[in-house]
PDB file of C-alpha atoms and ligand atoms in Angstrom:
ATOM      1  CA  UNK A   1      22.138   1.720  12.731  1.00  0.00           C
ATOM      2  CA  UNK A   2      23.709   2.848  16.601  1.00  0.00           C
ATOM      3  CA  UNK A   3      21.542   5.960  16.328  1.00  0.00           C
ATOM      4  CA  UNK A   4      17.942   4.224  15.407  1.00  0.00           C
ATOM      5  CA  UNK A   5      19.252   1.636  18.879  1.00  0.00           C
ATOM      6  CA  UNK A   6      19.748   4.762  20.588  1.00  0.00           C
ATOM      7  CA  UNK A   7      16.579   6.148  19.319  1.00  0.00           C
ATOM      8  CA  UNK A   8      14.689   3.186  20.653  1.00  0.00           C
ATOM      9  CA  UNK A   9      13.665   2.580  17.138  1.00  0.00           C
ATOM     10  CA  UNK A  10      15.340  -1.208  17.092  1.00  0.00           C
ATOM     11  CA  UNK A  11      13.454  -1.950  20.114  1.00  0.00           C
ATOM     12  CA  UNK A  12      10.066  -1.270  18.893  1.00  0.00           C
ATOM     13  CA  UNK A  13      10.990  -3.355  15.481  1.00  0.00           C
ATOM     14  CA  UNK A  14      12.077  -6.430  17.732  1.00  0.00           C
ATOM     15  CA  UNK A  15       8.808  -5.890  20.020  1.00  0.00           C
ATOM     16  CA  UNK A  16       6.362  -5.398  16.098  1.00  0.00           C
ATOM     17  CA  UNK A  17       8.041  -8.580  15.308  1.00  0.00           C
ATOM     18  CA  UNK A  18       6.813 -10.574  18.251  1.00  0.00           C
ATOM     19  CA  UNK A  19       3.671  -9.100  17.572  1.00  0.00           C
ATOM     20  CA  UNK A  20       2.476  -9.383  14.138  1.00  0.00           C
ATOM     21  CA  UNK A  21       3.652 -11.722  11.917  1.00  0.00           C
ATOM     22  CA  UNK A  22       5.150  -9.529   9.046  1.00  0.00           C
ATOM     23  CA  UNK A  23       8.332 -10.610   7.416  1.00  0.00           C
ATOM     24  CA  UNK A  24      10.054  -7.575   8.479  1.00  0.00           C
ATOM     25  CA  UNK A  25       9.658  -3.949   9.915  1.00  0.00           C
ATOM     26  CA  UNK A  26      11.241  -0.338   9.790  1.00  0.00           C
ATOM     27  CA  UNK A  27      10.517   1.880  12.201  1.00  0.00           C
ATOM     28  CA  UNK A  28      11.572   5.392  11.297  1.00  0.00           C
ATOM     29  CA  UNK A  29      11.689   8.344  13.856  1.00  0.00           C
ATOM     30  CA  UNK A  30       8.453  10.846  14.250  1.00  0.00           C
ATOM     31  CA  UNK A  31       4.984  10.118  13.528  1.00  0.00           C
ATOM     32  CA  UNK A  32       3.261  11.184  10.147  1.00  0.00           C
ATOM     33  CA  UNK A  33       0.121  12.582  12.105  1.00  0.00           C
ATOM     34  CA  UNK A  34       1.919  15.059  13.430  1.00  0.00           C
ATOM     35  CA  UNK A  35       4.673  15.851  11.038  1.00  0.00           C
ATOM     36  CA  UNK A  36       3.724  15.309   7.056  1.00  0.00           C
ATOM     37  CA  UNK A  37       7.639  14.644   6.410  1.00  0.00           C
ATOM     38  CA  UNK A  38       7.669  11.919   8.820  1.00  0.00           C
ATOM     39  CA  UNK A  39       5.745  10.355   4.987  1.00  0.00           C
ATOM     40  CA  UNK A  40       8.785  11.440   3.213  1.00  0.00           C
ATOM     41  CA  UNK A  41      11.292   9.389   6.017  1.00  0.00           C
ATOM     42  CA  UNK A  42       9.013   5.903   5.515  1.00  0.00           C
ATOM     43  CA  UNK A  43       9.818   6.600   1.931  1.00  0.00           C
ATOM     44  CA  UNK A  44      12.901   7.106   2.029  1.00  0.00           C
ATOM     45  CA  UNK A  45      12.949   3.576   3.878  1.00  0.00           C
ATOM     46  CA  UNK A  46      11.176   2.383   1.539  1.00  0.00           C
ATOM     47  CA  UNK A  47      13.158   2.886  -1.074  1.00  0.00           C
ATOM     48  CA  UNK A  48      15.879   1.540  -0.473  1.00  0.00           C
ATOM     49  CA  UNK A  49      14.117  -1.583   0.919  1.00  0.00           C
ATOM     50  CA  UNK A  50      12.840  -1.647  -2.715  1.00  0.00           C
ATOM     51  CA  UNK A  51      16.478  -2.052  -4.259  1.00  0.00           C
ATOM     52  CA  UNK A  52      17.619  -4.652  -2.034  1.00  0.00           C
ATOM     53  CA  UNK A  53      14.136  -6.697  -3.384  1.00  0.00           C
ATOM     54  CA  UNK A  54      14.645  -6.031  -7.117  1.00  0.00           C
ATOM     55  CA  UNK A  55      16.165  -8.844  -9.019  1.00  0.00           C
ATOM     56  CA  UNK A  56      16.355  -7.480 -12.621  1.00  0.00           C
ATOM     57  CA  UNK A  57      13.281  -7.154 -15.130  1.00  0.00           C
ATOM     58  CA  UNK A  58      10.919  -6.557 -12.092  1.00  0.00           C
ATOM     59  CA  UNK A  59       7.087  -5.259 -12.190  1.00  0.00           C
ATOM     60  CA  UNK A  60       6.639  -2.705  -9.731  1.00  0.00           C
ATOM     61  CA  UNK A  61       3.379  -2.584  -8.766  1.00  0.00           C
ATOM     62  CA  UNK A  62       1.957   1.181  -6.642  1.00  0.00           C
ATOM     63  CA  UNK A  63      -1.353   1.665  -4.830  1.00  0.00           C
ATOM     64  CA  UNK A  64      -2.376   5.448  -4.905  1.00  0.00           C
ATOM     65  CA  UNK A  65      -2.478   7.935  -1.336  1.00  0.00           C
ATOM     66  CA  UNK A  66      -0.488  10.404  -0.039  1.00  0.00           C
ATOM     67  CA  UNK A  67       2.107   8.019   2.222  1.00  0.00           C
ATOM     68  CA  UNK A  68       3.183   6.247  -1.719  1.00  0.00           C
ATOM     69  CA  UNK A  69       3.112   9.823  -3.193  1.00  0.00           C
ATOM     70  CA  UNK A  70       5.770  10.350  -0.823  1.00  0.00           C
ATOM     71  CA  UNK A  71       7.844   7.235  -1.209  1.00  0.00           C
ATOM     72  CA  UNK A  72       7.301   8.572  -5.067  1.00  0.00           C
ATOM     73  CA  UNK A  73       9.239  11.832  -4.139  1.00  0.00           C
ATOM     74  CA  UNK A  74      11.757  10.043  -2.393  1.00  0.00           C
ATOM     75  CA  UNK A  75      13.049   7.344  -5.381  1.00  0.00           C
ATOM     76  CA  UNK A  76      16.115   7.542  -6.697  1.00  0.00           C
ATOM     77  CA  UNK A  77      17.616   6.994 -10.167  1.00  0.00           C
ATOM     78  CA  UNK A  78      19.540   3.526 -10.624  1.00  0.00           C
ATOM     79  CA  UNK A  79      21.170   2.096 -12.520  1.00  0.00           C
ATOM     80  CA  UNK A  80      18.825  -1.603 -11.269  1.00  0.00           C
ATOM     81  CA  UNK A  81      15.742   0.305 -12.202  1.00  0.00           C
ATOM     82  CA  UNK A  82      16.818   0.038 -16.191  1.00  0.00           C
ATOM     83  CA  UNK A  83      14.455  -2.835 -17.047  1.00  0.00           C
ATOM     84  CA  UNK A  84      11.869  -2.422 -14.373  1.00  0.00           C
ATOM     85  CA  UNK A  85       8.515  -2.138 -15.213  1.00  0.00           C
ATOM     86  CA  UNK A  86       5.940   0.509 -12.999  1.00  0.00           C
ATOM     87  CA  UNK A  87       2.263  -0.210 -13.053  1.00  0.00           C
ATOM     88  CA  UNK A  88      -0.303   1.148 -10.531  1.00  0.00           C
ATOM     89  CA  UNK A  89      -1.787  -1.739  -8.799  1.00  0.00           C
ATOM     90  CA  UNK A  90      -5.444  -1.229  -9.322  1.00  0.00           C
ATOM     91  CA  UNK A  91      -8.209   1.190 -10.752  1.00  0.00           C
ATOM     92  CA  UNK A  92      -9.155   4.115 -10.022  1.00  0.00           C
ATOM     93  CA  UNK A  93     -10.100   3.927  -5.901  1.00  0.00           C
ATOM     94  CA  UNK A  94     -12.261   7.565  -6.138  1.00  0.00           C
ATOM     95  CA  UNK A  95      -8.572   9.541  -4.858  1.00  0.00           C
ATOM     96  CA  UNK A  96      -7.931  12.875  -6.508  1.00  0.00           C
ATOM     97  CA  UNK A  97      -5.496  12.995  -8.836  1.00  0.00           C
ATOM     98  CA  UNK A  98      -2.697  13.506  -6.449  1.00  0.00           C
ATOM     99  CA  UNK A  99      -3.115  10.395  -4.581  1.00  0.00           C
ATOM    100  CA  UNK A 100      -4.151   8.050  -7.284  1.00  0.00           C
ATOM    101  CA  UNK A 101      -2.233   5.176  -8.218  1.00  0.00           C
ATOM    102  CA  UNK A 102      -1.745   6.158 -12.053  1.00  0.00           C
ATOM    103  CA  UNK A 103       0.199   9.458 -10.875  1.00  0.00           C
ATOM    104  CA  UNK A 104       2.320   7.624  -8.172  1.00  0.00           C
ATOM    105  CA  UNK A 105       3.177   5.276 -10.301  1.00  0.00           C
ATOM    106  CA  UNK A 106       4.507   7.527 -13.096  1.00  0.00           C
ATOM    107  CA  UNK A 107       6.326   9.973 -10.547  1.00  0.00           C
ATOM    108  CA  UNK A 108       7.851   6.837  -9.376  1.00  0.00           C
ATOM    109  CA  UNK A 109       9.072   5.817 -12.522  1.00  0.00           C
ATOM    110  CA  UNK A 110      10.495   8.793 -13.843  1.00  0.00           C
ATOM    111  CA  UNK A 111      12.520   9.447 -10.441  1.00  0.00           C
ATOM    112  CA  UNK A 112      13.787   6.077 -10.923  1.00  0.00           C
ATOM    113  CA  UNK A 113      14.370   6.469 -14.580  1.00  0.00           C
ATOM    114  CA  UNK A 114      12.820   3.157 -15.233  1.00  0.00           C
ATOM    115  CA  UNK A 115       9.677   2.129 -17.110  1.00  0.00           C
ATOM    116  CA  UNK A 116       5.967   2.295 -16.698  1.00  0.00           C
ATOM    117  CA  UNK A 117       2.341   1.498 -17.797  1.00  0.00           C
ATOM    118  CA  UNK A 118      -1.252   3.304 -16.713  1.00  0.00           C
ATOM    119  CA  UNK A 119      -4.450   2.049 -16.310  1.00  0.00           C
ATOM    120  CA  UNK A 120      -7.077   3.884 -17.461  1.00  0.00           C
ATOM    121  CA  UNK A 121     -10.373   3.278 -16.147  1.00  0.00           C
ATOM    122  CA  UNK A 122     -13.475   4.944 -14.516  1.00  0.00           C
ATOM    123  CA  UNK A 123     -13.903   4.618 -10.605  1.00  0.00           C
ATOM    124  CA  UNK A 124     -17.095   3.218  -9.930  1.00  0.00           C
ATOM    125  CA  UNK A 125     -17.558   0.516 -12.484  1.00  0.00           C
ATOM    126  CA  UNK A 126     -21.014  -1.597 -13.326  1.00  0.00           C
ATOM    127  CA  UNK A 127     -20.601  -5.224 -13.606  1.00  0.00           C
ATOM    128  CA  UNK A 128     -21.248  -5.138 -17.665  1.00  0.00           C
ATOM    129  CA  UNK A 129     -19.010  -2.256 -18.150  1.00  0.00           C
ATOM    130  CA  UNK A 130     -16.296  -3.712 -16.169  1.00  0.00           C
ATOM    131  CA  UNK A 131     -16.627  -6.760 -17.765  1.00  0.00           C
ATOM    132  CA  UNK A 132     -16.217  -5.786 -21.313  1.00  0.00           C
ATOM    133  CA  UNK A 133     -13.296  -3.414 -20.110  1.00  0.00           C
ATOM    134  CA  UNK A 134     -11.288  -6.187 -18.597  1.00  0.00           C
ATOM    135  CA  UNK A 135     -11.303  -7.428 -22.403  1.00  0.00           C
ATOM    136  CA  UNK A 136     -10.616  -4.366 -24.131  1.00  0.00           C
ATOM    137  CA  UNK A 137      -6.870  -6.029 -25.775  1.00  0.00           C
ATOM    138  CA  UNK A 138      -5.265  -2.334 -24.350  1.00  0.00           C
ATOM    139  CA  UNK A 139      -6.229  -2.721 -21.052  1.00  0.00           C
ATOM    140  CA  UNK A 140      -6.564  -6.903 -20.352  1.00  0.00           C
ATOM    141  CA  UNK A 141      -2.337  -6.520 -21.706  1.00  0.00           C
ATOM    142  CA  UNK A 142      -1.465  -3.624 -19.204  1.00  0.00           C
ATOM    143  CA  UNK A 143      -3.875  -6.336 -16.490  1.00  0.00           C
ATOM    144  CA  UNK A 144      -1.465  -8.983 -17.356  1.00  0.00           C
ATOM    145  CA  UNK A 145       1.988  -6.907 -16.717  1.00  0.00           C
ATOM    146  CA  UNK A 146      -0.351  -6.252 -12.973  1.00  0.00           C
ATOM    147  CA  UNK A 147      -0.786  -9.883 -12.487  1.00  0.00           C
ATOM    148  CA  UNK A 148       2.514 -10.291 -12.810  1.00  0.00           C
ATOM    149  CA  UNK A 149       3.985  -7.934 -10.489  1.00  0.00           C
ATOM    150  CA  UNK A 150       6.740  -8.936  -8.302  1.00  0.00           C
ATOM    151  CA  UNK A 151       7.230  -6.525  -5.949  1.00  0.00           C
ATOM    152  CA  UNK A 152       3.415  -4.557  -4.567  1.00  0.00           C
ATOM    153  CA  UNK A 153       4.179  -1.476  -2.422  1.00  0.00           C
ATOM    154  CA  UNK A 154       0.938   0.011  -0.723  1.00  0.00           C
ATOM    155  CA  UNK A 155      -0.975   1.906   1.690  1.00  0.00           C
ATOM    156  CA  UNK A 156      -2.956   0.993   4.572  1.00  0.00           C
ATOM    157  CA  UNK A 157      -5.797   3.065   6.294  1.00  0.00           C
ATOM    158  CA  UNK A 158      -8.426   3.374   8.884  1.00  0.00           C
ATOM    159  CA  UNK A 159     -10.941   2.386   7.054  1.00  0.00           C
ATOM    160  CA  UNK A 160     -13.864   5.254   7.955  1.00  0.00           C
ATOM    161  CA  UNK A 161     -11.249   8.003   7.196  1.00  0.00           C
ATOM    162  CA  UNK A 162     -10.491   6.291   3.834  1.00  0.00           C
ATOM    163  CA  UNK A 163     -14.516   5.446   3.119  1.00  0.00           C
ATOM    164  CA  UNK A 164     -14.986   9.222   3.893  1.00  0.00           C
ATOM    165  CA  UNK A 165     -12.445   9.981   1.614  1.00  0.00           C
ATOM    166  CA  UNK A 166     -13.527   8.254  -1.335  1.00  0.00           C
ATOM    167  CA  UNK A 167     -17.284   9.529  -1.078  1.00  0.00           C
ATOM    168  CA  UNK A 168     -18.220   6.164  -1.181  1.00  0.00           C
ATOM    169  CA  UNK A 169     -22.156   6.352  -1.387  1.00  0.00           C
ATOM    170  CA  UNK A 170     -24.558   5.783   1.499  1.00  0.00           C
ATOM    171  CA  UNK A 171     -25.070   2.206   1.145  1.00  0.00           C
ATOM    172  CA  UNK A 172     -21.788   0.891   1.155  1.00  0.00           C
ATOM    173  CA  UNK A 173     -20.947   3.300   3.726  1.00  0.00           C
ATOM    174  CA  UNK A 174     -23.324   2.040   5.959  1.00  0.00           C
ATOM    175  CA  UNK A 175     -22.109  -1.974   4.488  1.00  0.00           C
ATOM    176  CA  UNK A 176     -18.612  -0.992   6.215  1.00  0.00           C
ATOM    177  CA  UNK A 177     -19.540   0.526   9.503  1.00  0.00           C
ATOM    178  CA  UNK A 178     -22.124  -2.030  10.173  1.00  0.00           C
ATOM    179  CA  UNK A 179     -18.996  -4.345   9.457  1.00  0.00           C
ATOM    180  CA  UNK A 180     -16.826  -2.792  11.887  1.00  0.00           C
ATOM    181  CA  UNK A 181     -14.237  -2.366   8.982  1.00  0.00           C
ATOM    182  CA  UNK A 182     -11.271  -0.975  10.832  1.00  0.00           C
ATOM    183  CA  UNK A 183      -8.756  -1.186   7.733  1.00  0.00           C
ATOM    184  CA  UNK A 184      -8.261  -0.465   4.265  1.00  0.00           C
ATOM    185  CA  UNK A 185      -5.813  -1.755   1.344  1.00  0.00           C
ATOM    186  CA  UNK A 186      -5.762  -1.376  -1.930  1.00  0.00           C
ATOM    187  CA  UNK A 187      -9.782  -1.078  -2.062  1.00  0.00           C
ATOM    188  CA  UNK A 188     -10.473  -3.945   0.910  1.00  0.00           C
ATOM    189  CA  UNK A 189     -11.720  -3.311   4.200  1.00  0.00           C
ATOM    190  CA  UNK A 190     -11.041  -5.508   7.219  1.00  0.00           C
ATOM    191  CA  UNK A 191     -12.239  -6.027   9.906  1.00  0.00           C
ATOM    192  CA  UNK A 192     -10.454  -6.026  13.339  1.00  0.00           C
ATOM    193  CA  UNK A 193      -9.724 -10.027  12.908  1.00  0.00           C
ATOM    194  CA  UNK A 194      -8.439  -9.574   9.049  1.00  0.00           C
ATOM    195  CA  UNK A 195     -11.213 -10.456   7.685  1.00  0.00           C
ATOM    196  CA  UNK A 196     -11.926  -9.003   4.638  1.00  0.00           C
ATOM    197  CA  UNK A 197     -15.875  -7.577   4.841  1.00  0.00           C
ATOM    198  CA  UNK A 198     -16.018  -5.581   1.631  1.00  0.00           C
ATOM    199  CA  UNK A 199     -14.388  -4.220  -1.429  1.00  0.00           C
ATOM    200  CA  UNK A 200     -14.603  -1.545  -3.807  1.00  0.00           C
ATOM    201  CA  UNK A 201     -15.353  -2.967  -7.597  1.00  0.00           C
ATOM    202  CA  UNK A 202     -12.358  -2.616 -10.086  1.00  0.00           C
ATOM    203  CA  UNK A 203      -9.682  -3.890 -12.194  1.00  0.00           C
ATOM    204  CA  UNK A 204      -5.882  -4.563 -11.095  1.00  0.00           C
ATOM    205  CA  UNK A 205      -4.408  -6.782  -8.040  1.00  0.00           C
ATOM    206  CA  UNK A 206      -7.183  -8.794  -6.211  1.00  0.00           C
ATOM    207  CA  UNK A 207      -6.135  -9.701  -2.307  1.00  0.00           C
ATOM    208  CA  UNK A 208      -5.720 -13.698  -3.609  1.00  0.00           C
ATOM    209  CA  UNK A 209      -2.772 -12.334  -6.275  1.00  0.00           C
ATOM    210  CA  UNK A 210      -0.874 -10.559  -3.336  1.00  0.00           C
ATOM    211  CA  UNK A 211      -0.669 -13.681  -1.792  1.00  0.00           C
ATOM    212  CA  UNK A 212       1.373 -14.580  -4.765  1.00  0.00           C
ATOM    213  CA  UNK A 213       3.467 -12.028  -5.072  1.00  0.00           C
ATOM    214  CA  UNK A 214       6.962 -12.459  -4.171  1.00  0.00           C
ATOM    215  CA  UNK A 215       7.961  -8.716  -2.445  1.00  0.00           C
ATOM    216  CA  UNK A 216       4.947  -6.872  -0.704  1.00  0.00           C
ATOM    217  CA  UNK A 217       5.852  -3.877   1.394  1.00  0.00           C
ATOM    218  CA  UNK A 218       3.299  -1.780   3.237  1.00  0.00           C
ATOM    219  CA  UNK A 219       4.020   1.803   4.143  1.00  0.00           C
ATOM    220  CA  UNK A 220       1.651   3.211   6.928  1.00  0.00           C
ATOM    221  CA  UNK A 221       2.402   5.164   9.728  1.00  0.00           C
ATOM    222  CA  UNK A 222       1.181   7.595  12.231  1.00  0.00           C
ATOM    223  CA  UNK A 223      -1.005   6.516  15.856  1.00  0.00           C
ATOM    224  CA  UNK A 224      -3.983   7.230  13.834  1.00  0.00           C
ATOM    225  CA  UNK A 225      -3.338   3.815  11.593  1.00  0.00           C
ATOM    226  CA  UNK A 226      -2.364   1.437  14.304  1.00  0.00           C
ATOM    227  CA  UNK A 227      -5.510  -0.441  14.780  1.00  0.00           C
ATOM    228  CA  UNK A 228      -5.552  -0.321  11.053  1.00  0.00           C
ATOM    229  CA  UNK A 229      -2.457  -1.721  10.349  1.00  0.00           C
ATOM    230  CA  UNK A 230      -2.634  -4.157  12.891  1.00  0.00           C
ATOM    231  CA  UNK A 231      -5.766  -5.825  11.642  1.00  0.00           C
ATOM    232  CA  UNK A 232      -4.557  -5.768   7.965  1.00  0.00           C
ATOM    233  CA  UNK A 233      -1.108  -7.577   8.861  1.00  0.00           C
ATOM    234  CA  UNK A 234      -3.706 -10.257  10.960  1.00  0.00           C
ATOM    235  CA  UNK A 235      -4.434 -11.888   7.269  1.00  0.00           C
ATOM    236  CA  UNK A 236      -0.783 -10.929   5.270  1.00  0.00           C
ATOM    237  CA  UNK A 237       1.575 -13.099   4.321  1.00  0.00           C
ATOM    238  CA  UNK A 238       5.086 -12.387   4.710  1.00  0.00           C
ATOM    239  CA  UNK A 239       4.596  -8.398   4.365  1.00  0.00           C
ATOM    240  CA  UNK A 240       7.155  -6.086   4.871  1.00  0.00           C
ATOM    241  CA  UNK A 241       6.027  -2.907   7.179  1.00  0.00           C
ATOM    242  CA  UNK A 242       7.534   0.560   6.919  1.00  0.00           C
ATOM    243  CA  UNK A 243       6.060   2.481   9.739  1.00  0.00           C
ATOM    244  CA  UNK A 244       6.831   5.433  11.946  1.00  0.00           C
ATOM    245  CA  UNK A 245       7.657   5.429  15.828  1.00  0.00           C
ATOM    246  CA  UNK A 246       3.820   7.346  16.219  1.00  0.00           C
ATOM    247  CA  UNK A 247       2.156   3.614  14.922  1.00  0.00           C
ATOM    248  CA  UNK A 248       4.602   1.692  16.545  1.00  0.00           C
ATOM    249  CA  UNK A 249       4.110   2.986  19.494  1.00  0.00           C
ATOM    250  CA  UNK A 250       0.253   2.784  19.910  1.00  0.00           C
ATOM    251  CA  UNK A 251       0.499  -1.041  17.946  1.00  0.00           C
ATOM    252  CA  UNK A 252       2.845  -2.504  21.417  1.00  0.00           C
ATOM    253  CA  UNK A 253       0.770  -1.087  23.014  1.00  0.00           C
ATOM    254  CA  UNK A 254      -2.490  -2.246  21.788  1.00  0.00           C
ATOM    255  CA  UNK A 255      -3.986  -5.130  23.045  1.00  0.00           C
TER     256      UNK A 255
HETATM  257  O1  F6P B   1      -6.903   4.782  -1.720  1.00  0.00           O
HETATM  258  C1  F6P B   1      -5.249   4.637  -1.901  1.00  0.00           C
HETATM  259  C2  F6P B   1      -4.321   3.549  -0.557  1.00  0.00           C
HETATM  260  O2  F6P B   1      -2.666   3.678  -1.169  1.00  0.00           O
HETATM  261  C3  F6P B   1      -5.508   3.142  -0.035  1.00  0.00           C
HETATM  262  O3  F6P B   1      -5.721   1.899  -0.512  1.00  0.00           O
HETATM  263  C4  F6P B   1      -5.139   3.397   1.717  1.00  0.00           C
HETATM  264  O4  F6P B   1      -5.875   2.824   2.343  1.00  0.00           O
HETATM  265  C5  F6P B   1      -4.647   5.070   0.736  1.00  0.00           C
HETATM  266  O5  F6P B   1      -4.722   5.142  -0.250  1.00  0.00           O
HETATM  267  C6  F6P B   1      -3.443   5.841   2.202  1.00  0.00           C
HETATM  268  O6  F6P B   1      -3.369   6.683   1.965  1.00  0.00           O
HETATM  269  P1  F6P B   1      -2.658   7.856   3.115  1.00  0.00           P
HETATM  270  O7  F6P B   1      -0.944   7.589   2.787  1.00  0.00           O
HETATM  271  O8  F6P B   1      -3.136   8.868   2.092  1.00  0.00           O
HETATM  272  O9  F6P B   1      -3.189   7.362   4.435  1.00  0.00           O
END
């Protein structure tokens, strides 16, 4: 930790704690916008943080994205994971296979030598299909497991970047822009005050559920995500933030 003090990372952590209502924050060196390997450093920090929070028979829900993919890559086996079940936090959100929550969940569980269950539901659901799908016994069972999550690990994205990456239909795109969304996390879009302005209709964890999860870890870095992180944290409860120097420096500068 001496090194982290010298590098000024500890100082950034103290400043962020003063500025944002986070439970805890870890800042790793570098800026993941510039250097992709910084995501793996956040991943490493996340993996060691999760271990502190495990109580035995945990259900760990994970979201998709390149940052969470890096967390999965850095996962290491531990006896603590023997009775841990990994699940995707929500159904499809329009990501490529490598960045989907299902893929990341399976990869993370394999690396941890834990167990996993997947959620097989299509991305864009009509209201009727949504209703009938959540009544399917096999799906219902996984959804109940997801609702019982004790740990949630999720990414945060810039709203516009995410809406574009997901090939959001033009009507929804207009709504997201018109309502000035700046942040996105597990299918919810937030404005700069942390208010939900749009949500993707899919099964799995909902924002109300996240509030009751004992351990929530958000992993997001890069200067370009500073605004999104700040907005998201305004509404988060007791969230542990794992970020990088790029985002952290921008965060303590922004107003
Ligand atoms: O789509 C899943 C998701 O976790 C989003 O909720 C989040 O905004 C995004 O991925 C983060 O992606 P990345 O880590 O690639 O920036």
